[in-house]
PDB file of C-alpha atoms in Angstrom:
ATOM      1  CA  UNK A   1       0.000   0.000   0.000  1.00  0.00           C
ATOM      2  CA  UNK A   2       2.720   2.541   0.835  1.00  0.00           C
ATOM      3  CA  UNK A   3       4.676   1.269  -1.998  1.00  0.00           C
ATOM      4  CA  UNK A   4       1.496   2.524  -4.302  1.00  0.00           C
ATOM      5  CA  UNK A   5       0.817   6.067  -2.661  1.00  0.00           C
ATOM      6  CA  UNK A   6       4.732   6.637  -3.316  1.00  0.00           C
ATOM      7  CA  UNK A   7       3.956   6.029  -7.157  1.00  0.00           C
ATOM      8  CA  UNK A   8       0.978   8.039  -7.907  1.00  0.00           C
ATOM      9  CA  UNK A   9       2.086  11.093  -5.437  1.00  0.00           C
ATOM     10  CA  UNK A  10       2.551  14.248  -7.497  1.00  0.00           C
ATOM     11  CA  UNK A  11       6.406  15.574  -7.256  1.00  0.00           C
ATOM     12  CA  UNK A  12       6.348  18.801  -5.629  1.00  0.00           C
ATOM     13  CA  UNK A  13      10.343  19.454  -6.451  1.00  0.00           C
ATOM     14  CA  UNK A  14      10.359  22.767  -7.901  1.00  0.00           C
ATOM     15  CA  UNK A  15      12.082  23.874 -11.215  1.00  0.00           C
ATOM     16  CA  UNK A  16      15.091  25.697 -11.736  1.00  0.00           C
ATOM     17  CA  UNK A  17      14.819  28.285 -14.972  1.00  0.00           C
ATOM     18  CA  UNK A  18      16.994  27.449 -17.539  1.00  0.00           C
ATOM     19  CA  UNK A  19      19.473  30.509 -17.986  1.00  0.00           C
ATOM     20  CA  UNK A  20      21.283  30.813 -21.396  1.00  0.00           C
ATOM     21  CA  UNK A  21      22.828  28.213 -22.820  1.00  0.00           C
ATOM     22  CA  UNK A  22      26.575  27.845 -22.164  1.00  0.00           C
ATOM     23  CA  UNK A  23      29.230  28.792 -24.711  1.00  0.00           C
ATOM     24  CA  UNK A  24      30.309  25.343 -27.660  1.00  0.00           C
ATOM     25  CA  UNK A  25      33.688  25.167 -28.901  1.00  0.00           C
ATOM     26  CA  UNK A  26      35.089  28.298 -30.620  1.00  0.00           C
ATOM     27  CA  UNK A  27      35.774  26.226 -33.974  1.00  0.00           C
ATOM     28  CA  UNK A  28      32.261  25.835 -34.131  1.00  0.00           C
ATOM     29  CA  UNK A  29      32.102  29.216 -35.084  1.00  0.00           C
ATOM     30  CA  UNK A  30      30.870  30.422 -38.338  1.00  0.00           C
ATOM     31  CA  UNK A  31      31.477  34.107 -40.181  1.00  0.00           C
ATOM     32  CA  UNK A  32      28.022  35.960 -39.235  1.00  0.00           C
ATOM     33  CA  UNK A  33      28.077  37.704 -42.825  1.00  0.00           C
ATOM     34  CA  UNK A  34      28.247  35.310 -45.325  1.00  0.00           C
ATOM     35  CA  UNK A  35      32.030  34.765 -46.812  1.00  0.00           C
ATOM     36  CA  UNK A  36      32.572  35.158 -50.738  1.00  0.00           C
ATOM     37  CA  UNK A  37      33.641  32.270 -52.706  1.00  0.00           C
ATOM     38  CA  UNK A  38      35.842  30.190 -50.626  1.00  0.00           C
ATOM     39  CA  UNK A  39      39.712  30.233 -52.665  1.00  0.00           C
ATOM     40  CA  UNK A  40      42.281  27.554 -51.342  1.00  0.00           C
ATOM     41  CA  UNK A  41      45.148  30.661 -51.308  1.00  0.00           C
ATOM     42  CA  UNK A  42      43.147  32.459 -48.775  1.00  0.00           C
ATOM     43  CA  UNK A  43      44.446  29.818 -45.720  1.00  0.00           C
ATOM     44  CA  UNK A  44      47.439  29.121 -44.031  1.00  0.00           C
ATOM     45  CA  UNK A  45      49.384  26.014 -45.068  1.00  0.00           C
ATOM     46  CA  UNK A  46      49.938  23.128 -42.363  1.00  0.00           C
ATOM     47  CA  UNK A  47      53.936  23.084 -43.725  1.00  0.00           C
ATOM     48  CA  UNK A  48      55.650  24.851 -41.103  1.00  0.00           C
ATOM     49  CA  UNK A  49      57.607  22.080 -39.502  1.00  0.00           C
ATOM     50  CA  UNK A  50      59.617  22.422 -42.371  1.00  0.00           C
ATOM     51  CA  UNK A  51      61.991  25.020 -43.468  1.00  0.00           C
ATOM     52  CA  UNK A  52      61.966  26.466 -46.895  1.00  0.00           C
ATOM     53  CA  UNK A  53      64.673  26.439 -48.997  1.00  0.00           C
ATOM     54  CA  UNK A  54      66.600  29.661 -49.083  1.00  0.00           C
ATOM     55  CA  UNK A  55      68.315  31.540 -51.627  1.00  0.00           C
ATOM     56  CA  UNK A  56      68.522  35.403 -52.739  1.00  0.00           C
ATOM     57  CA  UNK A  57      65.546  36.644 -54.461  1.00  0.00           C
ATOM     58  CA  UNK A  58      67.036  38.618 -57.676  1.00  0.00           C
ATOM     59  CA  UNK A  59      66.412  42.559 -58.022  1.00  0.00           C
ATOM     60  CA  UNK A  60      63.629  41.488 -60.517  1.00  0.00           C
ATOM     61  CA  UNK A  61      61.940  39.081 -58.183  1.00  0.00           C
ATOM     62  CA  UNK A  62      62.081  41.230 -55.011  1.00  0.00           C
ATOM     63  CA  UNK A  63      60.461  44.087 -57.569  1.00  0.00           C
ATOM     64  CA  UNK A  64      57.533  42.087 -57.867  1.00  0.00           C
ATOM     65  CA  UNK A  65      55.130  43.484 -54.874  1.00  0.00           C
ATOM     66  CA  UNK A  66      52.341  40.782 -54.013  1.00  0.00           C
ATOM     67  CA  UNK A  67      48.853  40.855 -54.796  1.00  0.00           C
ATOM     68  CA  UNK A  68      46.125  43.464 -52.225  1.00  0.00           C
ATOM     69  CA  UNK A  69      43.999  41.612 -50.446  1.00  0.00           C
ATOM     70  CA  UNK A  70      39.950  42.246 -51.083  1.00  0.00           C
ATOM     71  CA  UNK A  71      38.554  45.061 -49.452  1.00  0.00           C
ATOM     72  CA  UNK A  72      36.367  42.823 -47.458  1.00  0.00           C
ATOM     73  CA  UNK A  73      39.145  40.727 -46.197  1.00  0.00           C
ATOM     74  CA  UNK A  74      39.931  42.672 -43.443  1.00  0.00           C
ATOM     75  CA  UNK A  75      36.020  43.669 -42.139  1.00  0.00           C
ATOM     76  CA  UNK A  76      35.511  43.336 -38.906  1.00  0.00           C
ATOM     77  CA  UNK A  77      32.975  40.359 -39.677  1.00  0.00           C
ATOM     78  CA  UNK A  78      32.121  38.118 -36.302  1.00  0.00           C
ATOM     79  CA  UNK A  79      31.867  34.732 -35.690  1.00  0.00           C
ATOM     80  CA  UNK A  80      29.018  33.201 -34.332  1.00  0.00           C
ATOM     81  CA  UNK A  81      26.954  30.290 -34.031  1.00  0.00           C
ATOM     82  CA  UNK A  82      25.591  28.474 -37.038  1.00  0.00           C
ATOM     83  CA  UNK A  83      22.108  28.958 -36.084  1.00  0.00           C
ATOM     84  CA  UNK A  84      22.123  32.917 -36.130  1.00  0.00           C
ATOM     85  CA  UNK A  85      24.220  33.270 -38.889  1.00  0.00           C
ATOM     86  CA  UNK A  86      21.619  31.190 -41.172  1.00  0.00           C
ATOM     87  CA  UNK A  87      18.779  33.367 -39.160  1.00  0.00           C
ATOM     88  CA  UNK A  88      20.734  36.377 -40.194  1.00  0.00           C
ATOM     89  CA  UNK A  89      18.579  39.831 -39.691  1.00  0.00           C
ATOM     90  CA  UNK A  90      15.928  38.506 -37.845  1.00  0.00           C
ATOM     91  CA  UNK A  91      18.764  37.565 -34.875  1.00  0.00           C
ATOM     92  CA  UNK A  92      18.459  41.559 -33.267  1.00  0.00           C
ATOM     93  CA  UNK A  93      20.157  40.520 -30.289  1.00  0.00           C
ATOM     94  CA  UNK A  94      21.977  37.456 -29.348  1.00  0.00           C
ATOM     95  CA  UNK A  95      20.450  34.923 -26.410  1.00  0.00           C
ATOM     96  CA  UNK A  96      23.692  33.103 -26.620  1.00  0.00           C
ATOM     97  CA  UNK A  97      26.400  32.951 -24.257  1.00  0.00           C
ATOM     98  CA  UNK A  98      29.680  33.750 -26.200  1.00  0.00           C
ATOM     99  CA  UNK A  99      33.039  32.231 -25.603  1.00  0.00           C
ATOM    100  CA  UNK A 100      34.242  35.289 -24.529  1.00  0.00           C
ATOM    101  CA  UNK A 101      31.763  36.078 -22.219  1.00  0.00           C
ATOM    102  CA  UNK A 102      33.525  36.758 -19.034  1.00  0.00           C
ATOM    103  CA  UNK A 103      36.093  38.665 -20.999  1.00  0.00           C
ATOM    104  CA  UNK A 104      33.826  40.938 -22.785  1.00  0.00           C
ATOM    105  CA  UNK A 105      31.371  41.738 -19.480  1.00  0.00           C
ATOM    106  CA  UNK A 106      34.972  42.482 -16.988  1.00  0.00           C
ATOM    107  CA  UNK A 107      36.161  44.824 -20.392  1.00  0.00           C
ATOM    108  CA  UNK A 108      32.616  46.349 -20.352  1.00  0.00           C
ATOM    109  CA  UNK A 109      32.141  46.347 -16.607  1.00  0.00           C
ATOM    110  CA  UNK A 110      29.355  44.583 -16.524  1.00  0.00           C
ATOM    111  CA  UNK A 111      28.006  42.003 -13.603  1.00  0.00           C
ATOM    112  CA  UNK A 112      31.209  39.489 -14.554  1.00  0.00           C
ATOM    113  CA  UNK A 113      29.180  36.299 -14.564  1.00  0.00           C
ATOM    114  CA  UNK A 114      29.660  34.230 -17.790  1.00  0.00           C
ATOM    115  CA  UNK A 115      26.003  33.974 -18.973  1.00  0.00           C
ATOM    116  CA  UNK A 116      24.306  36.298 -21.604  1.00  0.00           C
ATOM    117  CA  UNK A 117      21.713  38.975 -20.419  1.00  0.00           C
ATOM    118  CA  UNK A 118      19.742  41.740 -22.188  1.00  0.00           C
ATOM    119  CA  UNK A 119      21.707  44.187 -20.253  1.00  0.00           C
ATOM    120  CA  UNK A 120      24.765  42.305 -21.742  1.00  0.00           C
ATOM    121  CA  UNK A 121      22.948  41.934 -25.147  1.00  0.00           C
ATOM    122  CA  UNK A 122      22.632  46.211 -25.237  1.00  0.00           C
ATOM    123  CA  UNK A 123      26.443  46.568 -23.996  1.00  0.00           C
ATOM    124  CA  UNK A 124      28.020  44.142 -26.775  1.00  0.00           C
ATOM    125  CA  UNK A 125      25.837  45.359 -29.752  1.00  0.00           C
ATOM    126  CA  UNK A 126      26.414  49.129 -28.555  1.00  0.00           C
ATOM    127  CA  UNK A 127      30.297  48.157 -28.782  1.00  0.00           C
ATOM    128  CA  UNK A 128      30.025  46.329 -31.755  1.00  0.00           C
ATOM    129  CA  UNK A 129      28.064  49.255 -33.840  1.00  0.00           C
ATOM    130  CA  UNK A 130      30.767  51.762 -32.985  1.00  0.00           C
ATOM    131  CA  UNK A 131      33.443  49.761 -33.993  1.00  0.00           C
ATOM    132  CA  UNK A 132      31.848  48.270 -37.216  1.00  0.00           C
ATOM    133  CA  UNK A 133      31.599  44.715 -36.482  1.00  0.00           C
ATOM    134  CA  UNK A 134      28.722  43.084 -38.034  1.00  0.00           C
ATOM    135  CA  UNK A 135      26.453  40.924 -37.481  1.00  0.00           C
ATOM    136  CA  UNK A 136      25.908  43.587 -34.334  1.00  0.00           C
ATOM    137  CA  UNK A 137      24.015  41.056 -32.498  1.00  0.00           C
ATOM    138  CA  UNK A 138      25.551  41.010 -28.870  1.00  0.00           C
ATOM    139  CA  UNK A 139      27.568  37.956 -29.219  1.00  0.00           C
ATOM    140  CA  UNK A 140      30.307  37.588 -27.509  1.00  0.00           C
ATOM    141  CA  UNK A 141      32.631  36.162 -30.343  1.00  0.00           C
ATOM    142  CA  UNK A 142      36.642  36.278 -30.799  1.00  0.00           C
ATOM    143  CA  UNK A 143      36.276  39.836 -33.371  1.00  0.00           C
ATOM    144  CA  UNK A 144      35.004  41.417 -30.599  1.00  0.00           C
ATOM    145  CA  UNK A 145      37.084  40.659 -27.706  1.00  0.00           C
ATOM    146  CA  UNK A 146      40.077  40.987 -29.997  1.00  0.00           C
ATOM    147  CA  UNK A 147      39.213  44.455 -30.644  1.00  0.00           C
ATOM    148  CA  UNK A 148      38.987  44.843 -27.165  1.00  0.00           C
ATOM    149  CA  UNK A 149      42.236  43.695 -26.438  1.00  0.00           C
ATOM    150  CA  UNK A 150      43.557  45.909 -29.420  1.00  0.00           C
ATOM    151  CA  UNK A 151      42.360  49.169 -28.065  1.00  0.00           C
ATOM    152  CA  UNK A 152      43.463  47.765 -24.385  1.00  0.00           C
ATOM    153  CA  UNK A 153      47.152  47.188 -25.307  1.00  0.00           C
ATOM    154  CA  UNK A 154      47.345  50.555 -28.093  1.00  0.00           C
ATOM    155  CA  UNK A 155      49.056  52.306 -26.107  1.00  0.00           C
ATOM    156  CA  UNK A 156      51.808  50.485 -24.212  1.00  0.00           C
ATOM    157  CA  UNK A 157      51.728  46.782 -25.175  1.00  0.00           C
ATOM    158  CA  UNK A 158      54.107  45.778 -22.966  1.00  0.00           C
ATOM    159  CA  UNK A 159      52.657  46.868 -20.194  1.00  0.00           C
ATOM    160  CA  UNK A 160      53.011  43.720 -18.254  1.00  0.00           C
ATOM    161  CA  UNK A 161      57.249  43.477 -19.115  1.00  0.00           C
ATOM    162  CA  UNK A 162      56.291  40.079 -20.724  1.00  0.00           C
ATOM    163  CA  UNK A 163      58.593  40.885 -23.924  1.00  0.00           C
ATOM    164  CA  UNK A 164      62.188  41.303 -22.719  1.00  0.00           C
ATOM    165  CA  UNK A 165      63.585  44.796 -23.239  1.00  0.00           C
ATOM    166  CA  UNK A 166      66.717  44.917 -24.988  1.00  0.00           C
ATOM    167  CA  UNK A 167      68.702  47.327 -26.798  1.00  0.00           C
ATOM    168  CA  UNK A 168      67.704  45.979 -30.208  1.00  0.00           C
ATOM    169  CA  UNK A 169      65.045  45.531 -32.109  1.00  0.00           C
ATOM    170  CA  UNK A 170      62.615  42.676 -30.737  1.00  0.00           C
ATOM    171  CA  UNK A 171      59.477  41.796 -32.790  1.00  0.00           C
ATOM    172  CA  UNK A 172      57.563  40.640 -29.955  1.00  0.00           C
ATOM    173  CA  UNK A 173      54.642  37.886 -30.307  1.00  0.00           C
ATOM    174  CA  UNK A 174      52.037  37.516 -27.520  1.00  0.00           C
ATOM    175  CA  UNK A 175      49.840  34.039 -28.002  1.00  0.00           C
ATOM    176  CA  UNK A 176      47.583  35.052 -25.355  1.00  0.00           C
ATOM    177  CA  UNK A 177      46.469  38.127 -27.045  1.00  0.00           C
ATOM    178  CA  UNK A 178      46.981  37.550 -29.746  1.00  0.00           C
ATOM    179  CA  UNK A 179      48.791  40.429 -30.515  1.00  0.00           C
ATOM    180  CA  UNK A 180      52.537  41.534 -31.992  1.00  0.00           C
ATOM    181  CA  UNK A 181      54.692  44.709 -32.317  1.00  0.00           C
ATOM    182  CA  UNK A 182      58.295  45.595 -31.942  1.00  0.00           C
ATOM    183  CA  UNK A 183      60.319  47.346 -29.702  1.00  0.00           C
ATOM    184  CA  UNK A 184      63.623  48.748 -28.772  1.00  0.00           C
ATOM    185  CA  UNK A 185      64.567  49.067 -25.314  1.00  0.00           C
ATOM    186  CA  UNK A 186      60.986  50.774 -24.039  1.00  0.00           C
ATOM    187  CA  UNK A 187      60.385  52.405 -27.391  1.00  0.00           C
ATOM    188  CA  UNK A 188      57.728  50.704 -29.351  1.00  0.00           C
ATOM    189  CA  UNK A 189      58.800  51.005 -33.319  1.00  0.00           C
ATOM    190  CA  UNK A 190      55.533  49.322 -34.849  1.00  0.00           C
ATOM    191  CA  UNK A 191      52.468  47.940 -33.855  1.00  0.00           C
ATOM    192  CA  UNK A 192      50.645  46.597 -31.898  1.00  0.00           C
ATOM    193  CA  UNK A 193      48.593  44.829 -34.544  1.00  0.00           C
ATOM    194  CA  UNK A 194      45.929  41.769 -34.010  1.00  0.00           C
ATOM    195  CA  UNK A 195      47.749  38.126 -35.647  1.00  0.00           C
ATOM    196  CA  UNK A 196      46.772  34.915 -35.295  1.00  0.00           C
ATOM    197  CA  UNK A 197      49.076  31.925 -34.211  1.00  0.00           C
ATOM    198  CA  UNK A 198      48.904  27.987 -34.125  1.00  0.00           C
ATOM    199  CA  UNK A 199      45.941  26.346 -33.646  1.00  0.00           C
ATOM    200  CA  UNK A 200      45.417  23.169 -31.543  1.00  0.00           C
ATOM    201  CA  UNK A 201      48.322  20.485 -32.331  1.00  0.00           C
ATOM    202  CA  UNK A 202      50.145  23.249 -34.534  1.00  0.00           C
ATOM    203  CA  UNK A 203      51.239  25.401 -31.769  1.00  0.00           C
ATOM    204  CA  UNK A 204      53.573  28.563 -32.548  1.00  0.00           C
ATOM    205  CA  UNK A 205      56.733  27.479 -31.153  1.00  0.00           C
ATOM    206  CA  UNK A 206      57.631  30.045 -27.930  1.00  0.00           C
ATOM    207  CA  UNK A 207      60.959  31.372 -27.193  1.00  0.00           C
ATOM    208  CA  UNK A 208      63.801  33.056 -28.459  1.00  0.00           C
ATOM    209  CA  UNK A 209      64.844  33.272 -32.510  1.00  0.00           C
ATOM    210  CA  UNK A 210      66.138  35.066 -35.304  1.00  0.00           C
ATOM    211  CA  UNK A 211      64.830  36.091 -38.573  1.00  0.00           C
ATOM    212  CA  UNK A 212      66.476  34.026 -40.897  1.00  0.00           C
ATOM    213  CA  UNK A 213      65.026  34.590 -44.196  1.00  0.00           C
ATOM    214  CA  UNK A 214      62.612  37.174 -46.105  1.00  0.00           C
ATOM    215  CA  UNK A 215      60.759  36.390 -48.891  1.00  0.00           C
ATOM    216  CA  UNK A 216      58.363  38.906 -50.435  1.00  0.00           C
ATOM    217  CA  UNK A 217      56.420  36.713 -52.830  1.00  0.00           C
ATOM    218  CA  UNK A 218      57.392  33.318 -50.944  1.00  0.00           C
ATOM    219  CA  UNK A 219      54.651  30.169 -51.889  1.00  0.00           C
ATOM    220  CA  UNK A 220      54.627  27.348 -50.142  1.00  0.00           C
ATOM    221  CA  UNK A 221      55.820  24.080 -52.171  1.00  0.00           C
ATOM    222  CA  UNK A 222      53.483  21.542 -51.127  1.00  0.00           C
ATOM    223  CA  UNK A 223      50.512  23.448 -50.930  1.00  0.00           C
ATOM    224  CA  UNK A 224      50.857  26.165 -53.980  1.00  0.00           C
ATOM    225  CA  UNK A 225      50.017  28.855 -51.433  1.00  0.00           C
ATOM    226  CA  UNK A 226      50.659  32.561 -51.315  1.00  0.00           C
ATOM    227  CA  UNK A 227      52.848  33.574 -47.894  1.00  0.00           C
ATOM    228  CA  UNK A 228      52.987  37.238 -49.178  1.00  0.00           C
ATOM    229  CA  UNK A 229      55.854  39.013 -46.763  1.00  0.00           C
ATOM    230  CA  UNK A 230      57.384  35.943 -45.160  1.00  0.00           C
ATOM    231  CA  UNK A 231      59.621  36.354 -42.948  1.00  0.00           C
ATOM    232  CA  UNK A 232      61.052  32.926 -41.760  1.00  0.00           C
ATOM    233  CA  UNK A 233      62.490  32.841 -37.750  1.00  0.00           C
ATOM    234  CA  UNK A 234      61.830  29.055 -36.653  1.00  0.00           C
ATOM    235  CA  UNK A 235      62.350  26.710 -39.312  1.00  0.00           C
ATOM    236  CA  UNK A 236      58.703  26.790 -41.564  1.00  0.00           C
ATOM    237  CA  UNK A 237      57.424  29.433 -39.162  1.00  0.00           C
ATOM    238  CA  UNK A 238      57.178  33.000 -40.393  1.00  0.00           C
ATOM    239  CA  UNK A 239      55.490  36.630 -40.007  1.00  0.00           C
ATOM    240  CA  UNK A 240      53.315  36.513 -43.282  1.00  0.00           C
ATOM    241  CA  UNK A 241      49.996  37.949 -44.749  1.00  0.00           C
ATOM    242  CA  UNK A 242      46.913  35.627 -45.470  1.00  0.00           C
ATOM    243  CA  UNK A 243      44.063  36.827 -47.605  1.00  0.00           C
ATOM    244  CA  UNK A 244      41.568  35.864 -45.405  1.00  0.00           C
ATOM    245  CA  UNK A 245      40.589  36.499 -42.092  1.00  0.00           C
ATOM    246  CA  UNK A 246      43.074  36.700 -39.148  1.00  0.00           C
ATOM    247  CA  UNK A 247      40.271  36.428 -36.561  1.00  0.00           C
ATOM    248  CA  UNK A 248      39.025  32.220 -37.947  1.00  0.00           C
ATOM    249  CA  UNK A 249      39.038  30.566 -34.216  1.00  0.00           C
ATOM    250  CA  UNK A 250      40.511  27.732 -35.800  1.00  0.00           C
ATOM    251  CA  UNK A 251      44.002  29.336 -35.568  1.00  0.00           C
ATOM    252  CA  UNK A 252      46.778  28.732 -38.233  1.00  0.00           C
ATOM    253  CA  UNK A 253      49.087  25.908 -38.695  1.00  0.00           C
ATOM    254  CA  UNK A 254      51.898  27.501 -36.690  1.00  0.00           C
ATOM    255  CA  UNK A 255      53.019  30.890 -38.212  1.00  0.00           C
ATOM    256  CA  UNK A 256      52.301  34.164 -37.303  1.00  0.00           C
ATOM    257  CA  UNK A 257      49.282  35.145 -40.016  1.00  0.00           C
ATOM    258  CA  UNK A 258      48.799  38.808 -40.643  1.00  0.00           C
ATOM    259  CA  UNK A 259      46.543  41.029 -42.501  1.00  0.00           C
ATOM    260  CA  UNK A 260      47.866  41.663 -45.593  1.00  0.00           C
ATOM    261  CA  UNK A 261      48.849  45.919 -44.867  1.00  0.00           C
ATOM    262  CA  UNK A 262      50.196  44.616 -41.546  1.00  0.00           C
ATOM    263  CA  UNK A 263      52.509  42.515 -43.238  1.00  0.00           C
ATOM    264  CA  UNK A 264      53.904  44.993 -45.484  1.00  0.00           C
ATOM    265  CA  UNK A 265      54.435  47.391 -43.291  1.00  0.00           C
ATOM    266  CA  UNK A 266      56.035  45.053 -40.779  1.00  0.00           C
ATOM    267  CA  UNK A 267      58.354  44.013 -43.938  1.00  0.00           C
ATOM    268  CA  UNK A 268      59.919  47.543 -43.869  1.00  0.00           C
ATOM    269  CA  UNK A 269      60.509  47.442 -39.945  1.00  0.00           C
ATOM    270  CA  UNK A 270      62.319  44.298 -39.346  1.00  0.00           C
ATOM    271  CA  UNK A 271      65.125  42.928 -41.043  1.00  0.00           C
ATOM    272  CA  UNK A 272      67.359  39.344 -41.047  1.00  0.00           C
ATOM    273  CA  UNK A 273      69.220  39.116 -37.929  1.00  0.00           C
ATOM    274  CA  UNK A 274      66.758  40.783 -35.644  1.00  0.00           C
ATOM    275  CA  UNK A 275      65.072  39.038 -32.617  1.00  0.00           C
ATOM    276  CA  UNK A 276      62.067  37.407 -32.401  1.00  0.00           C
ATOM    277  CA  UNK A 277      60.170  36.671 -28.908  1.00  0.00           C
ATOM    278  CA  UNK A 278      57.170  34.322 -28.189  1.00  0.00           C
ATOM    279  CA  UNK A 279      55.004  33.828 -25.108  1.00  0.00           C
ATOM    280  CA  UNK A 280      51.838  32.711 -23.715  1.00  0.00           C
ATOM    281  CA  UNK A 281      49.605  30.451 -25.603  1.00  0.00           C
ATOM    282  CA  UNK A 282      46.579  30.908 -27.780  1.00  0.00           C
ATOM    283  CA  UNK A 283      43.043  30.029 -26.071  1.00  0.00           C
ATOM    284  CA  UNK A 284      42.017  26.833 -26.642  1.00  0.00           C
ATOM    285  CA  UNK A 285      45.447  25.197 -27.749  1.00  0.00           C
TER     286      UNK A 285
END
């Protein structure tokens, strides 16, 4: 008898509202403006275990500047999830907790908690319109806190003495946020710009090294791929320009990618012979 009144009593347990739900992988991400026609020269190449072969470019060769990149190329164009990028317009502001979240709410002082409100919603979008990122939806995606991070570190980049000061020139590259410049002593010569390094199991090597090799129109050999101002300091690694996005969460396969004007001008800073210094490590590697 007891056994029976325990089945057919009504549950009086009470239910907890589901908040918003929490943040998938970052490669899951998708460009929330559709992409043009997808070329295979527009990505990195996963060849930088190996070191090219080097020679001197002849006065005719090193003429020869590369290719611009598309105007749209470097568009401040965010990543979000698959679902609101295929619900496009009618997504006015994001439900979705980003994979930045934390980061973007402590940046915006907002109520640091990790989970999407409106009140986060109308901070992120307002952000996002003045800085032209589109879709302006309130997610908190990687264009977006990289911006952030840009307009943190503009001023002194090296705030936080992580890139040794020497008296000669160090082009210094900072996984964690994603960020290089160069410096001499205290003086900062160029930059900071936003890169992107190694993704997961093609980590940018960290440490100490040299820039061995430039090559202004260097392709790679296996792949048939455009590394437009290379400039080689750890075996296959290099500085060099892609002509697509710098800000795909998937990460390159080991070299420092660049937007293509970043490149170039980073080309008439830095020369063979100079140091190169890497730190930290790239979120989610």
């Amino acid at each position: 008898m007891l056994l029976a009144l325990l089945v057919v009593m009504p549950a009086q347990s009470a239910v907890a509202e589901a908040g918003p739900p929490a943040p998938g992988p970052g490669s899951e991400l998708v460009p929330g403006v559709p992409p043009g026609p997808h070329q295979p020269w527009q990505v990195d190449t996963p060849d930088q275990m190996l070191p090219p072969r080097v020679y001197t470019p002849s006065a005719q060769e090193d003429a020869v500047e590369p290719r611009d990149a598309p105007a749209e190329t470097d568009a401040l164009i965010e990543y979000v999830p698959l679902s609101e990028a295929v619900a496009g317009k009618s997504v006015t502001c994001s439900k979705l907790t980003g994979p930045y979240q934390r980061q973007v709410e402590r940046w915006l002082k907002l109520k640091v908690d990790g989970k999407q409100s409106a009140r986060d919603c109308a901070a992120i979008r307002a952000f996002q319109t003045k800085e032209g990122i589109k879709p302006n939806t309130g997610f908190a995606g990687p264009v977006t806190w990289a911006r952030m991070q840009l307009m943190s570190a503009k001023k002194k980049p090296n705030a936080a003495g992580k890139c040794p000061v020497r008296s000669y020139r160090v082009a210094c590259v900072d996984l964690t946020r994603q960020l290089t410049w160069v410096q001499k002593g205290k003086k900062v010569l160029w930059g900071p710009v936003p890169m992107r390094s190694g993704r997961a199991g093609y980590r940018t090597r960290t440490g100490w090294f040299k820039v061995y090799w430039k090559h202004k129109s260097h392709w790679s050999t296996l792949y048939n791929t455009p590394m437009p101002y290379s400039q080689f300091f750890s075996g296959g690694e290099a500085f060099h320009a892609i002509y697509g996005s710098i800000y795909d969460p998937n990460g390159s396969y080991g070299c420092v990618n660049l937007r293509l004007a970043d490149a170039r001008s980073l080309w008439n800073v830095t020369k063979t012979g100079d140091h190169v210094y890497v730190w930290g490590r790239r979120a989610g590697t």
